[in-house]
Coordinates of C-alpha atoms in Angstrom, one line a residue:
M218 CA 0.0 0.0 0.1
D219 CA 1.3 3.5 -0.9
L220 CA 0.7 5.7 2.0
K221 CA 2.0 8.9 0.4
P222 CA -1.3 9.9 -1.3
Y223 CA -3.1 10.0 2.0
F224 CA -0.8 12.5 3.8
D225 CA 0.7 16.0 3.8
A226 CA 4.3 15.2 4.5
V227 CA 5.9 16.9 7.6
D228 CA 8.3 19.9 6.8
F229 CA 11.1 19.2 9.3
S230 CA 13.0 22.3 8.6
A231 CA 11.0 24.5 10.8
Y232 CA 11.5 22.5 14.0
P233 CA 15.2 22.6 15.2
E234 CA 15.3 26.3 15.7
K235 CA 12.3 25.9 18.2
S236 CA 13.9 23.2 20.2
R237 CA 14.9 23.7 23.8
L238 CA 17.6 21.1 23.5
N239 CA 20.2 20.6 21.2
W240 CA 18.2 19.2 18.1
K241 CA 20.4 16.0 17.9
Q242 CA 19.4 15.1 21.4
T243 CA 15.6 15.5 20.7
L244 CA 13.0 12.9 19.7
G245 CA 12.2 15.1 16.8
A246 CA 15.7 14.4 15.3
V247 CA 15.1 10.6 15.7
I248 CA 11.7 11.0 13.8
E249 CA 13.2 13.1 11.2
K250 CA 16.1 10.7 10.5
N251 CA 13.7 7.6 10.4
T252 CA 11.1 9.4 8.4
Q253 CA 13.6 10.6 5.8
A254 CA 15.0 7.1 5.5
L255 CA 11.7 5.5 5.0
N256 CA 11.2 3.0 2.0
E257 CA 9.6 -0.2 1.4
S258 CA 12.5 -2.1 3.2
T259 CA 12.8 0.1 6.1
L260 CA 9.1 0.2 6.8
A261 CA 9.2 -3.4 8.1
K262 CA 11.4 -2.2 10.9
V263 CA 9.2 0.6 12.0
E264 CA 7.4 0.3 15.5
V265 CA 5.3 3.3 15.8
A266 CA 4.0 5.7 13.2
L267 CA 2.6 9.2 14.2
I268 CA -0.5 10.4 12.2
G269 CA -1.8 13.9 12.5
L270 CA -5.5 14.7 12.2
P271 CA -5.7 18.4 11.3
F272 CA -9.4 18.7 11.4
E273 CA -12.5 18.1 13.5
T274 CA -15.9 17.0 12.4
L275 CA -19.1 19.1 12.7
E276 CA -22.4 18.2 11.4
N277 CA -22.1 19.5 7.9
S278 CA -18.4 20.2 7.5
C279 CA -14.9 19.6 8.6
V280 CA -13.2 22.5 10.5
H281 CA -9.4 22.6 9.9
N282 CA -7.0 23.6 12.8
S283 CA -3.4 23.5 13.7
V284 CA -3.7 21.3 16.8
A285 CA -1.8 18.4 15.3
D286 CA 1.1 20.5 14.2
S287 CA 1.2 22.2 17.5
I288 CA 1.4 18.9 19.4
R289 CA 4.1 17.6 16.9
A290 CA 6.0 20.9 17.6
E291 CA 6.1 20.3 21.3
L292 CA 6.7 16.5 20.9
Y293 CA 9.6 17.0 18.8
Q294 CA 11.3 19.1 21.4
L295 CA 11.3 16.4 24.1
A296 CA 14.2 14.1 25.0
V297 CA 14.5 10.7 23.3
P298 CA 12.7 8.3 25.7
G299 CA 14.8 5.4 24.6
K300 CA 15.5 3.2 21.5
L301 CA 12.4 3.2 19.3
N302 CA 12.0 3.1 15.6
I303 CA 9.4 5.9 15.1
I304 CA 8.3 7.7 12.0
D305 CA 5.9 10.7 11.2
L306 CA 3.7 10.1 8.3
G307 CA 2.4 13.6 8.4
N308 CA -1.2 14.9 8.3
L309 CA -4.1 13.1 7.0
K310 CA -5.5 14.8 3.8
E311 CA -9.1 15.7 4.1
A312 CA -11.4 13.6 1.8
Q313 CA -14.5 14.9 0.1
S314 CA -16.9 13.6 3.0
H315 CA -16.9 12.7 6.5
K316 CA -17.3 9.0 5.5
G317 CA -14.3 9.4 3.1
N318 CA -12.1 10.6 6.0
Y319 CA -13.2 7.5 8.2
L320 CA -12.5 5.2 5.3
A321 CA -9.1 6.6 4.7
L322 CA -8.1 6.3 8.4
R323 CA -9.5 2.7 8.5
D324 CA -7.5 1.6 5.5
I325 CA -4.3 3.3 7.0
V326 CA -4.8 1.6 10.4
D327 CA -5.8 -1.7 8.9
Y328 CA -2.4 -1.8 6.8
L329 CA -0.2 -0.5 9.5
T330 CA -1.3 -2.8 12.2
E331 CA -1.3 -5.7 9.9
I332 CA 2.5 -5.2 9.6
N333 CA 2.8 -4.6 13.4
I334 CA 3.2 -0.9 13.4
T335 CA 1.6 0.9 16.4
C336 CA -0.4 4.0 15.3
L337 CA -0.3 7.1 17.4
L338 CA -3.0 9.6 16.3
L339 CA -2.7 13.3 17.2
G340 CA -5.4 15.8 17.2
G341 CA -8.9 15.6 15.6
S342 CA -12.3 15.0 17.0
Q343 CA -13.1 11.8 18.8
D344 CA -15.6 10.5 16.2
F345 CA -12.3 9.5 14.2
S346 CA -12.4 6.4 16.6
Y347 CA -15.1 5.1 14.4
G348 CA -12.7 4.9 11.5
V349 CA -10.2 3.2 13.7
C350 CA -12.7 0.6 15.0
Q351 CA -13.7 -0.2 11.3
A352 CA -10.1 -1.4 10.7
F353 CA -10.9 -4.2 13.3
R354 CA -14.5 -5.0 11.9
N355 CA -13.5 -8.7 11.2
D356 CA -11.7 -9.4 14.4
K357 CA -14.0 -11.4 16.8
M358 CA -11.7 -10.5 19.8
F359 CA -11.5 -6.8 19.2
S360 CA -11.7 -4.7 22.4
F361 CA -11.4 -0.9 22.8
S362 CA -11.2 1.5 25.8
V363 CA -12.2 5.1 26.0
V364 CA -11.1 7.8 28.5
D365 CA -13.9 10.2 28.7
A366 CA -16.2 12.0 31.3
F367 CA -19.1 11.1 29.2
L368 CA -20.5 8.1 27.4
D369 CA -20.9 9.3 23.8
V370 CA -24.0 7.5 22.7
K371 CA -27.2 8.7 21.2
K372 CA -29.8 10.2 23.5
G373 CA -32.4 10.3 20.9
V374 CA -32.5 10.6 17.1
E375 CA -29.9 13.4 16.6
S376 CA -27.4 13.1 13.7
F377 CA -24.0 11.6 13.9
Q378 CA -21.7 13.8 16.1
P379 CA -18.4 13.5 18.0
D380 CA -20.7 13.4 21.1
N381 CA -22.5 10.2 20.0
Y382 CA -20.0 8.4 17.7
L383 CA -20.1 5.4 20.0
S384 CA -23.7 4.5 18.8
R385 CA -22.6 4.1 15.3
I386 CA -19.6 1.9 16.3
F387 CA -21.9 -0.3 18.2
S388 CA -24.5 -0.4 15.3
K389 CA -21.9 -1.3 12.8
Q390 CA -19.9 -3.7 15.0
P391 CA -22.4 -5.4 17.4
G392 CA -20.2 -8.3 17.9
I393 CA -17.4 -6.3 19.6
F394 CA -15.8 -8.4 22.3
G395 CA -15.0 -5.6 24.8
F396 CA -15.6 -1.9 25.5
N397 CA -14.4 0.0 28.5
L398 CA -15.2 3.5 29.7
L399 CA -12.6 5.0 32.0
G400 CA -12.8 8.3 33.9
Y401 CA -16.4 8.7 33.5
Q402 CA -18.4 11.0 36.0
R403 CA -21.4 9.3 37.4
H404 CA -23.5 12.4 37.5
Y405 CA -23.2 12.6 33.7
V406 CA -23.5 8.9 33.0
P407 CA -26.5 7.2 34.5
D408 CA -26.1 3.3 34.9
Q409 CA -28.9 2.6 32.4
L410 CA -27.0 4.3 29.6
F411 CA -24.5 1.4 29.7
S412 CA -27.3 -0.7 28.2
K413 CA -26.5 1.1 24.9
T414 CA -23.0 -0.3 24.8
K415 CA -21.8 -3.7 23.4
G416 CA -19.3 -6.3 24.6
V417 CA -17.6 -7.1 27.8
G418 CA -17.2 -4.0 30.0
N419 CA -14.7 -3.0 32.7
H420 CA -15.7 0.5 33.4
L421 CA -13.8 2.7 35.8
G422 CA -15.2 6.0 37.2
L423 CA -13.4 9.2 38.0
G424 CA -13.1 8.6 41.6
Q425 CA -11.7 5.0 41.1
L426 CA -8.9 6.3 38.7
H427 CA -8.1 9.2 41.1
G428 CA -7.6 6.8 44.0
N429 CA -5.8 4.0 42.1
P430 CA -4.8 4.8 38.4
L431 CA -3.2 1.4 38.3
L432 CA -6.7 -0.2 37.9
A433 CA -6.5 1.0 34.3
E434 CA -3.3 -1.0 33.5
P435 CA -4.9 -4.4 32.9
V436 CA -7.8 -2.8 31.2
F437 CA -5.4 -1.3 28.6
R438 CA -3.5 -4.7 28.1
N439 CA -6.8 -6.1 27.1
S440 CA -7.4 -3.3 24.5
D441 CA -6.5 -3.1 20.9
F442 CA -7.4 0.7 20.8
V443 CA -7.4 3.4 23.4
S444 CA -9.2 6.6 22.6
F445 CA -8.4 9.7 24.8
D446 CA -10.8 12.6 25.0
F447 CA -8.7 15.5 26.4
G448 CA -12.0 17.2 27.4
T449 CA -12.2 14.9 30.3
L450 CA -9.5 16.9 32.0
K451 CA -10.4 19.2 35.0
F452 CA -10.9 22.7 33.6
S453 CA -8.5 24.2 36.1
E454 CA -5.7 21.9 34.7
T455 CA -5.9 22.8 31.0
Y456 CA -8.7 25.1 30.3
G457 CA -10.4 22.3 28.3
K458 CA -13.3 22.7 26.0
Q459 CA -15.7 20.9 28.3
K460 CA -15.0 23.3 31.2
L461 CA -15.6 20.5 33.7
P462 CA -15.1 21.5 37.4
N463 CA -14.1 17.8 38.1
G464 CA -12.0 15.7 35.9
L465 CA -8.6 13.9 35.5
Y466 CA -5.4 15.7 36.4
S467 CA -2.5 16.2 34.0
E468 CA -0.5 13.5 35.9
D469 CA -3.3 11.1 35.5
I470 CA -3.3 11.6 31.7
C471 CA 0.4 11.0 31.5
Q472 CA 0.3 7.9 33.8
L473 CA -2.6 6.4 31.7
A474 CA -0.9 7.0 28.4
R475 CA 2.2 5.1 29.9
Y476 CA -0.1 2.2 30.9
A477 CA -1.5 2.1 27.4
G478 CA 2.1 2.0 26.0
L479 CA 3.0 -0.9 28.2
S480 CA 0.3 -2.9 26.6
T481 CA 1.7 -5.5 24.1
R482 CA -1.7 -5.9 22.7
L483 CA -2.5 -2.1 21.9
K484 CA -2.3 -1.3 18.2
V485 CA -3.7 2.3 18.3
L486 CA -3.7 5.2 20.7
G487 CA -5.7 8.3 19.8
I488 CA -5.2 11.7 21.5
F489 CA -8.4 13.5 20.4
E490 CA -10.3 16.7 21.4
V491 CA -7.2 18.7 22.1
Q492 CA -8.2 22.4 22.3
E493 CA -5.7 25.2 21.5
D494 CA -6.2 27.7 24.4
A495 CA -6.4 30.9 22.4
G496 CA -2.7 31.8 23.2
L497 CA -3.0 31.7 27.0
T498 CA -0.5 29.2 28.0
G499 CA -0.2 26.5 25.4
V500 CA -0.7 24.1 28.3
N501 CA -3.1 21.8 26.5
I502 CA -0.8 21.3 23.7
Q503 CA 2.2 20.6 25.9
L504 CA 0.3 18.1 27.8
A505 CA -0.9 16.2 24.8
A506 CA 2.8 16.1 23.6
Q507 CA 3.8 14.8 27.1
A508 CA 1.1 12.2 27.1
A509 CA 2.3 11.0 23.8
W510 CA 5.9 11.0 25.1
Y511 CA 4.9 8.7 28.1
F512 CA 3.1 6.5 25.7
L513 CA 6.2 6.0 23.7
E514 CA 8.2 5.4 26.9
G515 CA 5.7 2.7 27.9
T516 CA 6.1 1.1 24.5
I517 CA 9.8 0.9 24.9
Q518 CA 9.3 -0.7 28.4
Q519 CA 6.9 -3.4 27.3
S520 CA 7.5 -6.8 28.7
R521 CA 8.4 -9.2 25.9
V522 CA 7.4 -12.4 27.6
K523 CA 4.0 -13.9 26.9
P524 CA 1.9 -16.1 29.2
E525 CA 1.4 -18.6 26.4
D526 CA 5.1 -19.2 26.5
Q527 CA 5.0 -19.9 30.1
E528 CA 8.6 -19.2 30.6
G529 CA 9.0 -16.1 33.0
F530 CA 5.8 -16.7 34.9
I531 CA 4.6 -18.1 38.1
I532 CA 1.5 -20.3 37.4
H533 CA -1.2 -20.3 40.1
K534 CA -4.0 -22.8 40.0
V535 CA -7.0 -22.0 42.3
E536 CA -9.9 -24.2 43.2
V537 CA -13.1 -22.2 43.4
W538 CA -16.5 -23.5 44.7
Q539 CA -19.0 -24.1 41.9
V540 CA -16.2 -24.0 39.2
E541 CA -15.3 -27.5 37.8
T542 CA -11.9 -26.9 37.0
P543 CA -9.2 -24.7 38.8
L544 CA -8.9 -21.2 37.7
V545 CA -5.4 -20.5 36.3
F546 CA -3.5 -17.2 36.8
Y547 CA -0.1 -16.4 35.4
E548 CA 2.1 -13.9 37.4
N549 CA 4.8 -12.3 35.4
K550 CA 8.2 -12.6 37.4
E551 CA 9.7 -9.5 35.7
N552 CA 7.0 -6.8 36.3
G553 CA 4.3 -8.3 38.5
Q554 CA 1.5 -8.2 35.7
W555 CA -1.2 -10.8 36.1
W556 CA -3.1 -12.8 33.5
M557 CA -5.9 -15.3 33.5
Q558 CA -6.2 -18.3 31.4
L559 CA -9.5 -19.4 29.8
Q560 CA -10.6 -22.1 27.4
S561 CA -10.6 -20.8 23.7
F562 CA -12.9 -21.6 20.8
D563 CA -10.7 -24.4 19.4
N564 CA -9.7 -26.1 22.8
S565 CA -6.6 -23.9 23.0
F566 CA -6.3 -21.2 25.6
L567 CA -6.9 -17.4 25.7
Y568 CA -5.2 -15.1 28.1
F569 CA -6.7 -11.9 29.5
A570 CA -5.0 -9.4 31.5
C571 CA -6.3 -9.1 35.3
S572 CA -5.1 -7.7 38.5
E573 CA -3.5 -9.3 41.5
Q574 CA -7.0 -8.7 43.2
D575 CA -8.6 -11.1 40.8
F576 CA -6.2 -13.8 42.0
I577 CA -7.0 -12.8 45.7
D578 CA -10.7 -13.0 45.1
A579 CA -10.4 -16.4 43.5
S580 CA -8.2 -17.6 46.5
L581 CA -11.1 -16.5 48.9
N582 CA -13.4 -18.7 47.0
E583 CA -14.9 -15.8 45.0
I584 CA -15.4 -15.9 41.2
P585 CA -13.7 -12.8 39.8
E586 CA -16.3 -10.7 38.0
M587 CA -14.2 -10.3 34.8
W588 CA -13.5 -14.1 34.6
L589 CA -17.2 -14.7 34.6
K590 CA -17.8 -12.0 32.0
Y591 CA -15.1 -13.3 29.7
V592 CA -16.5 -16.9 30.1
Q593 CA -19.9 -15.7 29.2
K594 CA -18.8 -13.8 26.2
I595 CA -16.9 -16.7 24.7
D596 CA -20.0 -18.9 25.1
E597 CA -21.9 -16.3 23.4
I598 CA -19.6 -16.3 20.5
L599 CA -19.5 -20.2 20.4
K600 CA -23.4 -20.4 20.1

């Protein structure tokens, strides 16, 4: 697939003079070197590809902005987080329709993830998540997570918008294996609204994440795609477009982005709904760039051992009342990550990320909630 017609290439000449560090010491210099050396043979060695989305969707039009370029300018100035083969494909060109934009992003993500390149999307409105999800339309195990204060589903018969894009995803892909909403605020999201979602859900409210952001780590390890709505940040943190009196802190966003990067399953991270703050401080843009940086750092620090290989893991088998066979948990000796083993469709095994608390619950003769949800979903697929 020739990617060049889809993008406006990056002009790297403008960035060195803006750098706080010596340009050769920056992430931007690494990206420039890798991008300029890109060809058919070097593409196979790329690990992460940056993609700018320089517009946001309104009901009847696309509005162009400079958010993607502004994030890029800040990201390029940051230090190199470690050894990583990363390129910048540039900004997605606008198609003739909203549908065309989604299809273009779908095809790009489909192609890149097929050759094991992780996509990092910068800017744009969150409805572009629909295009990303369409790239996984034939994957029975596809799961995605959204970090948002709201659950963006239709409340009535309103037209397709960034604040109801999830309804289209669930309509077009009703067989989604898993969907998780993180950072939502209960006064905006009544429990009954979750009935409009699909798939196995491990939803975490704002209060839960504030108290223990590590809860998100296994959720992201079970996700193919994570979609960040920067509007979920507390207004006093970044002067975000939602103007929320409560919300995630800047440290939360960076920590969550790092956890997303640690996921060996994750194929796409989208940093959406970033607002330029009318020249006040530029803090929104800086934070988006730093979140992207921590995602890249997490990617570099991924554990390369897999539970299916068994080596490097402590295997725990737990007898639980009313369950015929023992529950099997895998504990990573290197980093303390936990996994649960379940029977797959063809009598092989599936492995789902979990927390140590799931193992503790099983040890206390309690069936872990997520274990039960996964078993029920697998049975549903088999029928």
